[in-house]
Each structure stands twice: as C-alpha cells, then as structure tokens.
Amino acid sequence: MPTQHIVQSYDEELKKLSTLIVQMGGIAESQLAGAVEAVVKRDSDLAGEIVQSDAKIDAIRNQVDDLAIELLARRQPMANDLRLIVSALRISSEIERIGDYAANVAKRSVALNQAPMVRPVHAVPRMAAMVQALIKDVLDAYITGDAAKADAVRDRDEEVDELYTSLFRELLTYMMEDPRSITACTHLLFIAKNIERIGDHATNVAELIHYTVKGEMPAEDRPKGDDTAYAIVAAPGGKQ
Amino acid sequence: MPTQHIVQSYDEELKKLSTLIVQMGGIAESQLAGAVEAVVKRDSDLAGEIVQSDAKIDAIRNQVDDLAIELLARRQPMANDLRLIVSALRISSEIERIGDYAANVAKRSVALNQAPMVRPVHAVPRMAAMVQALIKDVLDAYITGDAAKADAVRDRDEEVDELYTSLFRELLTYMMEDPRSITACTHLLFIAKNIERIGDHATNVAELIHYTVKGEMPAEDRPKGDDTAYAIVAAPGGKQ
C-alpha cells in the first residue's frame, strides 16, 4: 500500500494536533522561565535568545491552525471531535500570546539591565514560579482531559493577581521614594503585568479544556484579584 | 410550511454571523470612545457605565461562537465558507479583547480622577482617535470584504505605536520631574498601553480579513513601532 506512509488515520491526526499543542505549551513555559532568568541574572544575551525563540512558537501555532482547518474541511467532525478541533484553534492562540508576553519580559530585561538594580525585582521570580506552575498544570490537564484539574488552575489565578497587586503598590512606593528608579520600576511594572497576563491566558486555556471535556464553558465568573486598575498609592509625604 | 420561520438558509446564517461581528465591533468602538471621554472629562459615572457595558460585548461574542460552531457541525462548510466561519471565531475573540481593554481604560480613569490632573493626559484622546479610526476602517473592510483596506489598517498601526512610544517617554520624564504625579502617570501609562493594544487587536482583525478574502495570512511581518520595551529615560539630573 504505497499510501500507507502519507495517509494518517483520523485518530492519528487528532493526536498530532494535541501533540503540537503540548509541544507549543512546553516551549512557552520554558520561554517564561528563560525570560525571568534573564531579569534576575541581568543577562541580556539570554534575553536576546528568548526574543529570537518566540518564532518557534509562532511556527507551531501555524502548524496547529493549518491542521485544524484541514481537519474541519476534510473530516467534517461532529460533537466531541469538533470541540477538540475548535479548542485547538483557540488554545494555540492563547499559547502564542503567552510566548509574546514572555518575549516582552525578555525585551524589557535588556532595558532594566542598563539601570541600577532595584529591590522590588525580587518579587518577579516568585510571581513567575506561580504562573509557570499554572502553565505546567494546565498542559497536564490538557493531556489527560482532566476538567477538574483545569478548573483548579482557573481558581489559582487569583493568587497571581493578588501578588501582582501587591507588587504594583510596592513599585509605586519605591518610585516615590527614589525618583531615579522610575525608568527601572516602570519596566518592572510592565514585566509584572506581562506575567500576570500570562496567568490570564493559562486560565483561558483551562476554560477551553473544561469546554472541550464538558461541552460547555465553566459557568460562574472567573475570580478576579487584579484590582490595580483602581489602586491609589499615596506619596510618602502624604499628599497626592 | 410551518418550519419557514425557524429554518434559516445557509446564506442567511452566514449573514447573521457577519452582522453579529459588525455589531460587536461597533459596540467596542463606542466603548473605547466612552472610556476616553471618561478619562478626559474625569467622569467616574460614565466610567462605571463603560465597565458595566462590557458584558454586552461578551454576550454577542458567545452568540457568534455558538453560531459558528453550530454552522461547522451542521453545514460542514468548505473553502471560502470555512475560512469565513473560522475567522468569525477568531475575530470575535479579538473584538472581545478590545472591549476588555476599553473597560480597563474606564476602570483606570476612576483611579486617575482621585489624583490631580497631569498634563500628559492630552495625548490620550489623540491616540484613541487614531485607534478608533482603525476599528472603524477594519469593520468597513470586514463588511465589504476589502483586503486592500484591511492591509492599509495594518500599516497604520505603526503610527499608533509611535505615538505610544513618545507618550511613554513623556510620562516617565513627567514622573521624574514631579514624583507626586507617579500614581496618576502610572495609570496613564497603562491607559496608553491599553489603547496601543487595542490597535494591535484591530490589526489582528485586519489580518484575519486578509486571510478570509485571500485564503492566506499576509506574508511579511507586521511593522512594529512600539519599542518602549527597550526605552531608557534618563532622570532630569542626568544620573539614572
């Protein structure tokens, strides 16, 4: 059968789709780890590598999307398979965004390295570790099709938001105390925001896993802990 | 024929999908306009309304997604129709994100109103006007299926990024000159970033229109003008 090597079974194609998603997620996770290492170790060369590597994620995203659309056209999937394929399209977009934010963290670390070290940087690896665990667990939930595990990831995102809010306040206070730190602290603010957003995207993936497994999106509103949009931090002198 | 009123033709269903997208986009555009008005007029009541109204966009997004998935299952579309439906799923996600950013601008304006007015706020409506024009034009391109118009939107996003970069620098300088303005300027930084991100999402929609019409994503990399990630702004005293 000469076609044996080119014609894959439907199951194999669906498996291929999942494998690509997991591969993409694994790279995104290590991109975040690398970006945070670049921040902590003030390693601009590593930061440059991370920025370059973002193209790898984009390439796999294109593969996922091409395969998903091909499967929609060729296999005309129904029910579970349709959800799986539509979710793959969406999950690939979420993971691509995670990669973009990791690359942005790396970019900003280069700017950060040109200014003296500022103390609040210590909170970044802690926040990143929480978010990396979310990515890891959401990928596990994806592999095993475990909706309960996905739901747990969604709940844990609140802790990330709380840590972000406290870092936001700390950075504002630090800038007020030492205006020479403003450039560095502003980059740190955006680095922290990027990591918080990665947590949101991991949570979006968790919701899509719930949808794939259960056939509907999780019901209640996601817990929201990032209230920095409303945050007012008084200047040390007391006057705003 | 008793089924006449409930069975829609395939064409009508596709048209319904486009109508929902355009409706969603129109609301997102006016949400941004309202959020910026709340910033400029320091109107916290208006800001509250904008935050509330975000649910309208989310509701239409759910309608789009449900209809798109139903069409994939029931009509088993091929070629052009398949691209149209897959793009609708993605465009709805982009517009939802635009709505989220507009709501975030509104939220931050509430915090901004609790601090004295800072001068750089003047740049926000200018940036927002550019981005609103992008949203309007990309929706026009969607309605008319005009890939050239969509490509033009994509090119214009660079101007938004340039304005954002200059505002970023202005805000940092302002904070250094007057540390009491740090909280207000930080919220303005994020407001500007939100608007810049809305421009990115409008650009993503433009690319999806190009894909829908032409059958492939635009070839060359999108022009990138936001280089604030690398921006260093020296303190007035000259020392970083």
Coordinates of N, CA and C in Angstrom, one line a residue, chain A residues 137-236:
Chain A
D137 N 0.5 22.8 34.9 CA -0.7 22.0 35.3 C -1.8 22.1 34.2
V138 N -1.9 23.2 33.5 CA -2.9 23.3 32.5 C -2.6 22.4 31.3
L139 N -1.3 22.2 31.1 CA -0.9 21.3 30.0 C -1.1 19.9 30.4
D140 N -0.9 19.6 31.7 CA -1.2 18.2 32.2 C -2.7 17.9 32.1
A141 N -3.5 18.9 32.4 CA -5.0 18.8 32.3 C -5.4 18.6 30.9
Y142 N -4.7 19.2 30.0 CA -5.0 19.1 28.6 C -4.7 17.7 28.1
I143 N -3.5 17.2 28.5 CA -3.0 15.8 28.1 C -4.0 14.8 28.6
T144 N -4.4 14.9 29.8 CA -5.2 13.9 30.5 C -6.7 14.1 30.3
G145 N -7.1 15.3 29.7 CA -8.5 15.7 29.5 C -9.2 15.8 30.9
D146 N -8.5 16.4 31.9 CA -9.0 16.4 33.2 C -9.6 17.8 33.5
A147 N -10.9 17.9 33.5 CA -11.6 19.2 33.6 C -11.5 19.7 35.1
A148 N -11.5 18.8 36.1 CA -11.3 19.2 37.5 C -10.0 19.9 37.7
K149 N -8.9 19.3 37.1 CA -7.6 19.9 37.2 C -7.6 21.3 36.5
A150 N -8.2 21.4 35.4 CA -8.3 22.6 34.6 C -9.0 23.7 35.5
D151 N -10.1 23.3 36.1 CA -10.9 24.2 37.0 C -10.0 24.7 38.2
A152 N -9.2 23.8 38.7 CA -8.3 24.2 39.8 C -7.3 25.3 39.4
V153 N -6.8 25.1 38.1 CA -5.9 26.1 37.6 C -6.6 27.5 37.6
R154 N -7.8 27.5 37.1 CA -8.6 28.7 37.0 C -8.7 29.4 38.3
D155 N -8.9 28.6 39.4 CA -9.1 29.2 40.7 C -7.8 29.8 41.2
R156 N -6.7 29.1 40.9 CA -5.4 29.6 41.4 C -4.9 30.9 40.8
D157 N -5.5 31.3 39.7 CA -5.0 32.5 39.0 C -5.2 33.7 39.9
E158 N -6.1 33.6 40.9 CA -6.4 34.7 41.8 C -5.2 35.0 42.6
E159 N -4.4 34.0 43.0 CA -3.2 34.2 43.8 C -2.2 35.0 43.1
V160 N -2.1 34.8 41.8 CA -1.2 35.5 40.9 C -1.6 37.0 40.9
D161 N -2.9 37.2 40.7 CA -3.4 38.6 40.7 C -3.1 39.3 42.0
E162 N -3.3 38.6 43.1 CA -3.0 39.3 44.4 C -1.5 39.7 44.5
L163 N -0.7 38.7 44.1 CA 0.8 39.0 44.2 C 1.1 40.2 43.3
Y164 N 0.5 40.2 42.1 CA 0.7 41.4 41.2 C 0.3 42.7 41.8
T165 N -0.9 42.7 42.4 CA -1.4 43.9 43.0 C -0.5 44.4 44.1
S166 N 0.1 43.5 44.9 CA 1.0 43.9 46.0 C 2.3 44.4 45.4
L167 N 2.8 43.8 44.3 CA 4.0 44.3 43.7 C 3.8 45.7 43.0
F168 N 2.6 45.9 42.4 CA 2.2 47.1 41.8 C 2.4 48.3 42.9
R169 N 1.8 48.0 44.0 CA 1.9 49.1 45.1 C 3.3 49.3 45.6
E170 N 4.0 48.2 45.7 CA 5.4 48.3 46.2 C 6.2 49.1 45.2
L171 N 6.0 48.9 43.9 CA 6.8 49.6 42.9 C 6.5 51.1 42.9
L172 N 5.2 51.4 43.0 CA 4.8 52.8 43.1 C 5.5 53.5 44.3
T173 N 5.4 52.9 45.4 CA 6.0 53.4 46.6 C 7.5 53.6 46.4
Y174 N 8.1 52.6 45.8 CA 9.6 52.7 45.6 C 10.0 53.8 44.7
M175 N 9.2 54.0 43.6 CA 9.4 55.1 42.7 C 9.3 56.5 43.4
M176 N 8.3 56.6 44.3 CA 8.1 57.9 45.0 C 9.3 58.1 45.9
E177 N 9.8 57.1 46.6 CA 10.9 57.3 47.5 C 12.2 57.6 46.8
D178 N 12.3 57.1 45.6 CA 13.6 57.3 44.8 C 13.3 57.5 43.3
P179 N 13.0 58.7 43.0 CA 12.6 59.0 41.6 C 13.7 58.6 40.5
R180 N 14.9 58.4 41.0 CA 15.9 57.9 40.0 C 15.6 56.5 39.5
S181 N 14.7 55.8 40.3 CA 14.4 54.4 40.0 C 13.2 54.3 39.0
I182 N 12.7 55.4 38.6 CA 11.4 55.4 37.8 C 11.5 54.6 36.5
T183 N 12.5 54.8 35.8 CA 12.6 54.0 34.5 C 12.6 52.5 34.8
A184 N 13.5 52.1 35.7 CA 13.7 50.7 36.0 C 12.3 50.1 36.6
C185 N 11.7 50.9 37.5 CA 10.5 50.4 38.1 C 9.3 50.3 37.1
T186 N 9.3 51.3 36.1 CA 8.3 51.2 35.1 C 8.4 49.9 34.3
H187 N 9.7 49.6 33.9 CA 9.9 48.4 33.1 C 9.4 47.1 34.0
L188 N 9.8 47.2 35.3 CA 9.4 46.1 36.2 C 7.8 46.0 36.3
L189 N 7.2 47.2 36.3 CA 5.7 47.2 36.3 C 5.1 46.4 35.1
F190 N 5.7 46.7 34.0 CA 5.2 46.1 32.8 C 5.6 44.6 32.7
I191 N 6.8 44.3 33.3 CA 7.2 42.9 33.4 C 6.2 42.1 34.2
A192 N 5.9 42.7 35.4 CA 4.9 42.1 36.3 C 3.6 41.9 35.6
K193 N 3.1 43.0 34.9 CA 1.9 42.9 34.2 C 1.9 41.8 33.1
N194 N 3.0 41.7 32.4 CA 3.1 40.6 31.4 C 2.9 39.3 32.0
I195 N 3.6 39.1 33.2 CA 3.5 37.8 33.8 C 2.0 37.5 34.3
E196 N 1.4 38.6 34.9 CA 0.0 38.4 35.3 C -0.9 38.1 34.1
R197 N -0.6 38.7 32.9 CA -1.4 38.4 31.7 C -1.2 36.9 31.3
I198 N 0.1 36.4 31.5 CA 0.3 35.0 31.1 C -0.6 34.1 32.0
G199 N -0.7 34.5 33.2 CA -1.6 33.8 34.1 C -3.1 33.8 33.6
D200 N -3.5 34.9 33.1 CA -4.8 35.0 32.5 C -5.0 34.1 31.3
H201 N -3.9 34.0 30.5 CA -4.0 33.2 29.3 C -4.0 31.7 29.6
A202 N -3.2 31.4 30.7 CA -3.2 30.0 31.2 C -4.7 29.6 31.6
T203 N -5.3 30.6 32.3 CA -6.7 30.4 32.8 C -7.6 30.3 31.6
N204 N -7.4 31.0 30.5 CA -8.3 30.9 29.3 C -8.1 29.5 28.8
V205 N -6.9 29.0 28.8 CA -6.7 27.6 28.3 C -7.4 26.6 29.2
A206 N -7.4 26.8 30.5 CA -8.1 26.0 31.4 C -9.6 25.9 31.1
E207 N -10.2 27.1 30.8 CA -11.6 27.2 30.5 C -11.9 26.4 29.2
L208 N -11.0 26.5 28.2 CA -11.2 25.8 27.0 C -11.1 24.3 27.1
I209 N -10.3 23.8 28.1 CA -10.2 22.4 28.4 C -11.5 22.0 29.0
H210 N -12.0 22.8 30.0 CA -13.3 22.5 30.6 C -14.4 22.3 29.5
Y211 N -14.3 23.3 28.6 CA -15.3 23.3 27.4 C -15.2 22.0 26.6
T212 N -13.9 21.7 26.3 CA -13.7 20.5 25.4 C -14.2 19.2 26.1
V213 N -14.0 19.1 27.4 CA -14.3 17.9 28.1 C -15.8 17.9 28.4
K214 N -16.4 19.0 28.9 CA -17.7 19.0 29.4 C -18.8 19.5 28.4
G215 N -18.3 20.1 27.3 CA -19.3 20.6 26.3 C -19.8 22.0 26.5
E216 N -19.4 22.6 27.6 CA -19.8 24.0 27.8 C -18.7 24.7 28.7
M217 N -18.7 26.0 28.5 CA -17.7 26.8 29.2 C -18.1 26.8 30.7
P218 N -17.1 26.9 31.6 CA -17.4 27.0 33.1 C -18.4 28.1 33.4
A219 N -19.4 27.8 34.3 CA -20.5 28.7 34.5 C -20.2 30.0 35.1
E220 N -19.7 30.0 36.3 CA -19.6 31.2 37.1 C -18.4 32.1 36.6
D221 N -18.5 33.4 36.9 CA -17.5 34.3 36.5 C -16.2 33.9 37.2
R222 N -15.1 34.1 36.4 CA -13.8 33.8 37.0 C -13.5 34.7 38.1
P223 N -12.9 34.2 39.2 CA -12.5 35.1 40.3 C -11.4 36.1 39.8
K224 N -11.6 37.4 40.2 CA -10.7 38.4 39.7 C -10.0 39.0 40.9
G225 N -8.7 39.0 40.9 CA -7.9 39.5 42.0 C -7.1 40.7 41.7
D226 N -7.0 41.0 40.3 CA -6.2 42.2 39.9 C -7.0 43.4 40.0
D227 N -6.9 44.2 41.1 CA -7.6 45.4 41.2 C -6.7 46.6 41.2
T228 N -5.5 46.4 40.5 CA -4.6 47.6 40.5 C -5.2 48.7 39.6
A229 N -6.2 48.4 38.8 CA -6.7 49.5 37.9 C -7.3 50.5 38.8
Y230 N -7.8 50.2 40.0 CA -8.4 51.1 40.9 C -7.4 51.6 42.0
A231 N -6.1 51.1 41.9 CA -5.2 51.4 43.0 C -4.7 52.8 43.1
I232 N -4.8 53.4 44.3 CA -4.2 54.7 44.6 C -3.1 54.5 45.6
V233 N -1.9 55.0 45.3 CA -0.8 54.9 46.3 C -0.4 56.3 46.6
A234 N -0.5 56.6 47.9 CA -0.2 58.0 48.4 C 1.3 58.2 48.4
A235 N 1.7 59.4 48.0 CA 3.1 59.8 48.0 C 3.6 59.7 49.5
P236 N 4.9 59.5 49.7 CA 5.4 59.3 51.1 C 5.1 60.6 52.0

